[in-house]
Amino acid sequence: ALVRAGRSAEAEHYLDAILTAVRARAAALDRAKGLLLLIEARDDAGLPHLPEVLLETHQAILLVEPPGERTFLLVRLAQAWARAGEIQRANALFGDALALLEATDNLQQRSNLLLQAIRGIPTPGSQVGRIEPRLIAAAPPQIIKIIDARSDLDSNTLFKRAEMLLALAGALPN
């Protein structure tokens, strides 16, 4: 709101104070989530990207345990790098997130997380949370491999597989 009101310097000051508070958090998960929220707030306001904060966020995510908790954090960070114009770095992080998904033992959780990774979690009136189509376009073989790993072919699984394939098709450009 401050940026839209022409008070960008004041917005930067508040975001710097928030960054200091987030960096002081002891728990890696809290720190990673806080850094991602800060990055997304900057993106939503149209403020310049801070590569050092994006790198710091990646380091915080790598400390999150258990590894399965990192999956959607990596997807969000990949989206942030894509918004910053660093699509190769974004694709690498998205691939890391998909690799964590592949390693998830709980098939239901794997399916749900994959749907979130493909669809994103859009916020009305914001670019934040919308999945970057170039991330999906670079990963269909890995995504299909995860979908095909569901070997329990009951009706619920078949429906979930169809849902994931439709989400993949809808996320691909053209």
Coordinates of C-alpha atoms in Angstrom, one line a residue:
A1 CA 0.0 0.0 0.0
L2 CA 2.9 2.3 0.8
V3 CA 4.4 1.8 -2.7
R4 CA 1.1 2.4 -4.4
A5 CA 0.8 5.7 -2.4
G6 CA 4.2 6.8 -3.7
R7 CA 6.0 6.1 -0.4
S8 CA 8.5 3.5 -1.6
A9 CA 11.3 4.7 0.8
E10 CA 9.0 4.2 3.8
A11 CA 8.0 0.7 2.5
E12 CA 11.7 -0.2 2.1
H13 CA 12.4 0.9 5.6
Y14 CA 9.5 -1.3 7.0
L15 CA 10.6 -4.2 5.0
D16 CA 14.2 -3.8 6.2
A17 CA 12.9 -3.9 9.8
I18 CA 10.9 -7.0 9.0
L19 CA 14.0 -8.6 7.4
T20 CA 16.0 -8.0 10.6
A21 CA 13.2 -9.6 12.7
V22 CA 12.9 -12.6 10.4
R23 CA 16.7 -13.2 10.4
A24 CA 16.5 -13.4 14.2
R25 CA 14.2 -16.4 14.2
A26 CA 15.8 -19.5 15.6
A27 CA 13.8 -22.1 13.8
A28 CA 14.8 -22.7 10.2
L29 CA 11.2 -23.3 9.1
D30 CA 10.0 -20.0 10.6
R31 CA 13.0 -18.1 9.1
A32 CA 12.5 -19.7 5.6
K33 CA 8.8 -18.9 5.6
G34 CA 9.4 -15.4 6.9
L35 CA 12.0 -14.7 4.2
L36 CA 9.6 -16.1 1.5
L37 CA 6.8 -13.8 2.7
L38 CA 9.1 -10.9 2.6
I39 CA 10.3 -11.7 -0.9
E40 CA 6.7 -12.2 -2.1
A41 CA 5.6 -8.9 -0.5
R42 CA 8.5 -7.1 -2.3
D43 CA 7.4 -8.7 -5.6
D44 CA 3.8 -7.9 -5.1
A45 CA 4.7 -4.2 -4.4
G46 CA 6.9 -4.1 -7.5
L47 CA 10.0 -3.4 -5.5
P48 CA 13.4 -4.5 -6.8
H49 CA 14.5 -8.1 -6.3
L50 CA 17.3 -8.7 -3.7
P51 CA 19.4 -11.6 -4.9
E52 CA 21.2 -11.8 -1.6
V53 CA 17.9 -12.4 0.2
L54 CA 16.9 -15.0 -2.4
L55 CA 20.2 -16.8 -1.7
E56 CA 19.7 -16.5 2.1
T57 CA 16.3 -17.9 1.7
H58 CA 17.6 -20.9 -0.1
Q59 CA 20.2 -21.5 2.6
A60 CA 17.4 -21.3 5.3
I61 CA 15.2 -23.8 3.3
L62 CA 18.1 -26.3 3.2
L63 CA 18.2 -26.3 7.0
V64 CA 14.5 -27.2 7.3
E65 CA 13.8 -30.7 8.6
P66 CA 12.3 -33.0 7.7
P67 CA 13.2 -32.7 4.0
G68 CA 9.6 -33.1 3.0
E69 CA 8.8 -29.8 4.6
R70 CA 11.2 -28.2 2.0
T71 CA 9.2 -29.1 -1.0
F72 CA 6.7 -26.3 -1.3
L73 CA 9.2 -23.8 0.1
L74 CA 11.5 -24.6 -2.8
V75 CA 8.6 -24.2 -5.3
R76 CA 7.8 -20.8 -3.9
L77 CA 11.5 -19.8 -4.0
A78 CA 11.7 -21.1 -7.6
Q79 CA 8.7 -18.8 -8.5
A80 CA 10.5 -15.9 -6.9
W81 CA 13.7 -16.5 -8.9
A82 CA 11.5 -16.7 -12.1
R83 CA 9.9 -13.4 -11.2
A84 CA 13.5 -12.0 -10.8
G85 CA 14.3 -13.1 -14.3
E86 CA 16.6 -16.0 -13.3
I87 CA 14.8 -18.8 -15.0
Q88 CA 17.7 -21.3 -15.0
R89 CA 18.1 -21.0 -11.3
A90 CA 14.3 -21.2 -10.9
N91 CA 14.2 -24.4 -13.0
A92 CA 17.0 -26.0 -10.9
L93 CA 15.1 -25.3 -7.7
F94 CA 11.8 -26.5 -9.1
G95 CA 13.7 -29.7 -10.1
D96 CA 15.0 -30.0 -6.5
A97 CA 11.4 -29.7 -5.2
L98 CA 10.2 -32.4 -7.6
A99 CA 13.1 -34.7 -6.5
L100 CA 12.0 -34.2 -2.8
L101 CA 8.4 -35.1 -4.0
E102 CA 9.7 -38.3 -5.6
A103 CA 11.3 -39.3 -2.3
T104 CA 8.1 -38.8 -0.3
D105 CA 6.9 -42.1 1.0
N106 CA 3.3 -41.1 1.6
L107 CA 1.6 -41.4 -1.8
Q108 CA -1.4 -39.3 -0.8
Q109 CA 0.9 -36.5 0.4
R110 CA 3.0 -36.8 -2.7
S111 CA -0.1 -36.4 -4.9
N112 CA -1.3 -33.3 -3.0
L113 CA 2.0 -31.6 -3.0
L114 CA 2.5 -32.3 -6.7
L115 CA -0.9 -30.6 -7.4
Q116 CA 0.2 -27.6 -5.3
A117 CA 3.5 -27.5 -7.2
I118 CA 1.7 -27.6 -10.6
R119 CA -1.2 -25.2 -9.8
G120 CA 0.5 -23.0 -7.3
I121 CA -1.6 -21.3 -4.6
P122 CA -2.7 -18.0 -6.3
T123 CA -3.5 -15.0 -4.2
P124 CA -6.3 -12.8 -5.7
G125 CA -5.0 -9.6 -7.3
S126 CA -1.4 -10.8 -7.0
Q127 CA 1.2 -12.5 -9.2
V128 CA 2.6 -14.2 -6.1
G129 CA 1.4 -17.9 -5.8
R130 CA 0.7 -18.3 -9.5
I131 CA 3.0 -20.9 -11.0
E132 CA 5.4 -19.8 -13.6
P133 CA 4.6 -21.7 -16.8
R134 CA 8.3 -22.0 -17.8
L135 CA 8.9 -24.0 -14.6
I136 CA 6.3 -26.6 -15.6
A137 CA 7.4 -26.5 -19.3
A138 CA 10.9 -27.6 -18.2
A139 CA 9.7 -30.5 -16.0
P140 CA 7.0 -32.7 -17.7
P141 CA 9.1 -35.9 -17.7
Q142 CA 9.9 -35.6 -14.0
I143 CA 6.3 -34.7 -13.2
I144 CA 4.9 -37.6 -15.3
K145 CA 7.3 -40.0 -13.5
I146 CA 5.9 -38.9 -10.2
I147 CA 2.4 -39.3 -11.4
D148 CA 3.1 -42.8 -12.8
A149 CA 4.7 -43.9 -9.5
R150 CA 1.2 -44.3 -8.1
S151 CA 0.8 -48.1 -8.5
D152 CA -2.3 -48.5 -6.3
L153 CA -4.9 -48.4 -9.1
D154 CA -8.1 -48.1 -7.1
S155 CA -10.8 -45.6 -8.3
N156 CA -9.5 -42.8 -6.0
T157 CA -6.0 -43.2 -7.3
L158 CA -7.2 -43.2 -10.9
F159 CA -9.2 -40.0 -10.3
K160 CA -6.1 -38.4 -8.6
R161 CA -3.9 -39.3 -11.5
A162 CA -6.3 -37.9 -13.9
E163 CA -6.6 -34.7 -11.8
M164 CA -2.7 -34.4 -11.8
L165 CA -2.5 -35.0 -15.6
L166 CA -5.2 -32.4 -16.2
A167 CA -3.4 -29.9 -13.9
L168 CA -0.2 -30.5 -15.8
A169 CA -1.8 -30.0 -19.2
G170 CA -3.5 -26.8 -18.0
A171 CA -0.2 -25.4 -16.6
L172 CA 1.8 -26.0 -19.7
P173 CA 2.1 -23.1 -22.1
N174 CA 0.2 -23.5 -25.3

